[in-house]
PDB file of C-alpha atoms and ligand atoms in Angstrom:
ATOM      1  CA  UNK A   1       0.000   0.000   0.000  1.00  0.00           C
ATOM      2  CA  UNK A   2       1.278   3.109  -0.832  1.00  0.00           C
ATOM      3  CA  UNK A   3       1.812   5.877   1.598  1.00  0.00           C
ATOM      4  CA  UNK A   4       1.642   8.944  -0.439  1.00  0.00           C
ATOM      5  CA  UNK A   5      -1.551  10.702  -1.089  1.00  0.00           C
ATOM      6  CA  UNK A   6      -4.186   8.491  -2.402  1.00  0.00           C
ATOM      7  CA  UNK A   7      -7.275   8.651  -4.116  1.00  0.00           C
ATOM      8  CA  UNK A   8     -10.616   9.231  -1.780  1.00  0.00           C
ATOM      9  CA  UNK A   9      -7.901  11.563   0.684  1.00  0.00           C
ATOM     10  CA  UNK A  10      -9.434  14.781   2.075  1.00  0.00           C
ATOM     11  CA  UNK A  11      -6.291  17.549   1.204  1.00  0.00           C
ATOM     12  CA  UNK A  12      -6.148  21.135   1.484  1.00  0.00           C
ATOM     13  CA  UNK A  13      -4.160  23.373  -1.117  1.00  0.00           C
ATOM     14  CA  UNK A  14      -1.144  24.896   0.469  1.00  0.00           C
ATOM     15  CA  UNK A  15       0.130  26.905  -2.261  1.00  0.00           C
ATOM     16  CA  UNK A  16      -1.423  28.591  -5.650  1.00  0.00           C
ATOM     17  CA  UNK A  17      -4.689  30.768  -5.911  1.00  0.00           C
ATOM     18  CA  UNK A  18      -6.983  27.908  -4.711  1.00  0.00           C
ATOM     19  CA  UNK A  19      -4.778  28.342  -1.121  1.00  0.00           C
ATOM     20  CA  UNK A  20      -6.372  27.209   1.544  1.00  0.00           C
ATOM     21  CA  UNK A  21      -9.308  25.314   0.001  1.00  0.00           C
ATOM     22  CA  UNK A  22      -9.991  21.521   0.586  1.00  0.00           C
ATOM     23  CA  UNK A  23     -11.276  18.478  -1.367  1.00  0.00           C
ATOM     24  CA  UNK A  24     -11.257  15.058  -2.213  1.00  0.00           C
ATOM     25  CA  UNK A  25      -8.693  13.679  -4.381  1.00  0.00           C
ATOM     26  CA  UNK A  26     -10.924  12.157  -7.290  1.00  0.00           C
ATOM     27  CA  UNK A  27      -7.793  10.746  -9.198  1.00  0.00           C
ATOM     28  CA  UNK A  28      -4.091  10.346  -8.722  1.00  0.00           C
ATOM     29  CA  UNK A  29      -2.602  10.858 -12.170  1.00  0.00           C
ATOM     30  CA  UNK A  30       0.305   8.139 -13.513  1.00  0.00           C
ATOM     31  CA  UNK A  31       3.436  10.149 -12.346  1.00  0.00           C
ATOM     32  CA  UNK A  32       2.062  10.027  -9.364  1.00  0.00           C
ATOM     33  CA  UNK A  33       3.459  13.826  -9.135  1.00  0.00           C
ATOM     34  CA  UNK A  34       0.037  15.286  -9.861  1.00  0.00           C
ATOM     35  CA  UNK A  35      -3.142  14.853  -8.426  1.00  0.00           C
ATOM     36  CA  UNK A  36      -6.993  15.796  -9.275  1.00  0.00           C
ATOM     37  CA  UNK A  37      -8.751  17.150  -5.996  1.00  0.00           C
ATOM     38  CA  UNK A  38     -12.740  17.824  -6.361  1.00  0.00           C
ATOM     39  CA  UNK A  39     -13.557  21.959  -6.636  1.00  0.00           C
ATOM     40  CA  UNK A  40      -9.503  22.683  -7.229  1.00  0.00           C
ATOM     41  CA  UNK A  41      -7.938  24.726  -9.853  1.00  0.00           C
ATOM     42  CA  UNK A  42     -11.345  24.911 -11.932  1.00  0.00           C
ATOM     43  CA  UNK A  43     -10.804  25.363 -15.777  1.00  0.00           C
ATOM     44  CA  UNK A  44     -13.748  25.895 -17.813  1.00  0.00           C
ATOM     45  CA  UNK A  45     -14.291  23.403 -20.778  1.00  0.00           C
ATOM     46  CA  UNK A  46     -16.030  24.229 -23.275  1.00  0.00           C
ATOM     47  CA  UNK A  47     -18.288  21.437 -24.723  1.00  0.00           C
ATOM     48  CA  UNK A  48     -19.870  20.427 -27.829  1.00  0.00           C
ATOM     49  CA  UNK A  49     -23.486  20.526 -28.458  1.00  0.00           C
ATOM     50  CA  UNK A  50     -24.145  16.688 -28.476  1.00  0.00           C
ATOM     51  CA  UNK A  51     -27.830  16.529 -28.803  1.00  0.00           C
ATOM     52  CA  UNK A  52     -30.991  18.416 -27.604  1.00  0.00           C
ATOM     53  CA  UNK A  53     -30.530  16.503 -24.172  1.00  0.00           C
ATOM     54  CA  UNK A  54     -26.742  17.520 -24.208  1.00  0.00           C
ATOM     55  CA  UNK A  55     -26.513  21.537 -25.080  1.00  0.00           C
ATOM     56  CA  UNK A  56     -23.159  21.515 -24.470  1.00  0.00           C
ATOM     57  CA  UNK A  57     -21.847  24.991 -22.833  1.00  0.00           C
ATOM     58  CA  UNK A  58     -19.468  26.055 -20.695  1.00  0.00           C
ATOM     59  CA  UNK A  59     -18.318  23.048 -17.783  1.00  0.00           C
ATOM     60  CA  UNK A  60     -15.605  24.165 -14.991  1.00  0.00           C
ATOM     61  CA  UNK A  61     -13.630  21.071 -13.867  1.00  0.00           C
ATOM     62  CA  UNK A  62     -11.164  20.232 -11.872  1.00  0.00           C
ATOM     63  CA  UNK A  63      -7.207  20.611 -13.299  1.00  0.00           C
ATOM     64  CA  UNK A  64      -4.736  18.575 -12.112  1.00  0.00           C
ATOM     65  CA  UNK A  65      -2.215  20.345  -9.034  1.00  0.00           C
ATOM     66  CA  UNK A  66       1.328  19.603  -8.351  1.00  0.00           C
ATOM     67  CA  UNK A  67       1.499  17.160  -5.156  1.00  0.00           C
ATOM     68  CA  UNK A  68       3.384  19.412  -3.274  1.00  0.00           C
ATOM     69  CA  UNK A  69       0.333  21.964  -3.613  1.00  0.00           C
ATOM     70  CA  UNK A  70      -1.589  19.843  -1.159  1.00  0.00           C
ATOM     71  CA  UNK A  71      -1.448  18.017   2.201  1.00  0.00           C
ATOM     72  CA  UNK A  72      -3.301  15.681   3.955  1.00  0.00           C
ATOM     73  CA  UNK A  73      -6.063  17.262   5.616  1.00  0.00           C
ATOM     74  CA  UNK A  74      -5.826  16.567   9.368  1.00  0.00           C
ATOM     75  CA  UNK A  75      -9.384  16.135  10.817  1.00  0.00           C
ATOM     76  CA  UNK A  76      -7.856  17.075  14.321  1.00  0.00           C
ATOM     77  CA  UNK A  77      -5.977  20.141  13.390  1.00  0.00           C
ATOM     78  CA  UNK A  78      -8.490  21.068  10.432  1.00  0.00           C
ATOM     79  CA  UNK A  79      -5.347  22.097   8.497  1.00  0.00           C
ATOM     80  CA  UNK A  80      -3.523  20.491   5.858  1.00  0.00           C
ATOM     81  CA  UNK A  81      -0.585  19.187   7.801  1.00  0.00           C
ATOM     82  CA  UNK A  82       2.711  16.966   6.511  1.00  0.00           C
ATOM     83  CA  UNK A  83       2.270  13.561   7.447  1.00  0.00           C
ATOM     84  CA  UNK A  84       4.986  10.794   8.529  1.00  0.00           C
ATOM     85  CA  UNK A  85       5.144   7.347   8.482  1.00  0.00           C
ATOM     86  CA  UNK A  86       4.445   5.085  11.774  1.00  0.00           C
ATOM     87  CA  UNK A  87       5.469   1.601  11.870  1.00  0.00           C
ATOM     88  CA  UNK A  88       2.963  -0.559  14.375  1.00  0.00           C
ATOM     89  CA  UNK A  89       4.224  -3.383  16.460  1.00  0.00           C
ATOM     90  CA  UNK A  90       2.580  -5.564  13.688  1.00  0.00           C
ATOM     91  CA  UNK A  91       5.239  -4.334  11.086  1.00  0.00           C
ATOM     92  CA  UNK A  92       2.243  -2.406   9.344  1.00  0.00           C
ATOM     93  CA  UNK A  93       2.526   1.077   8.406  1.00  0.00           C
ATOM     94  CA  UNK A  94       0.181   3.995   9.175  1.00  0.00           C
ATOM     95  CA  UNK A  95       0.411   7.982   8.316  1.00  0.00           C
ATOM     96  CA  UNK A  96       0.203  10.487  10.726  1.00  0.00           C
ATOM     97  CA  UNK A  97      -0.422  13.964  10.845  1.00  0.00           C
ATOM     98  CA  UNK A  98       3.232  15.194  12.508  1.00  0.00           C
ATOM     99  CA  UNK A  99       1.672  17.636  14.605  1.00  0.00           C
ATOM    100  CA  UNK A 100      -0.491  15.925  16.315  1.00  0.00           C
ATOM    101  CA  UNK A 101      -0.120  12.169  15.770  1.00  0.00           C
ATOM    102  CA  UNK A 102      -3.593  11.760  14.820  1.00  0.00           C
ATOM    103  CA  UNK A 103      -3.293   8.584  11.813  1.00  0.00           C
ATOM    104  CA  UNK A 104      -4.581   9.949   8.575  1.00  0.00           C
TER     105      UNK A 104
HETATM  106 ZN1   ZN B   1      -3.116  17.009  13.180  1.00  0.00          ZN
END
């Protein structure tokens, strides 16, 4: 299992205009450098009328941001926050917020 940031994680934007704002990672791109966070860096799209049931128009959706634009948002500290890596007594791994050890 990978510890990085993973798709379904709650982040907040640390850096860039959208500073500050939080979301759900909907996709983790292939790099793995560059994720897709629901509501962040909005670009509109402009779409092709389809049919009468699909107008087409103007869409906003989500851009990808640079991973290092976002960190784990910590439900305890309501902040992003970095995260390290604890290793149970089980050998397992968890991540934890580094402020305030809650496991994210
Ligand atoms: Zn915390």
């Amino acid at each position: 299992m990978s510890m990085r940031i993973r798709k379904g994680d709650k982040v907040q934007v640390i850096a860039g205009k959208d500073k500050g704002k939080a979301g759900k990672v909907l996709k983790v791109l292939v790099s793995g450098n560059r994720v897709i966070v629901e509501g962040i860096a909005l670009v509109k799209k402009h779409l092709r009328k389809r049919s009468e049931s699909e107008p087409g128009g103007i869409k906003e959706i989500p851009s990808s941001v640079h991973i290092s634009n976002v960190a784990l948002l910590c439900p305890r500290c309501e902040r992003g926050r970095r995260f390290g890596i604890k290793i149970l007594k089980d050998k397992s791994k968890i991540r934890e917020c580094t402020k305030c050890h809650q496991p994210l």
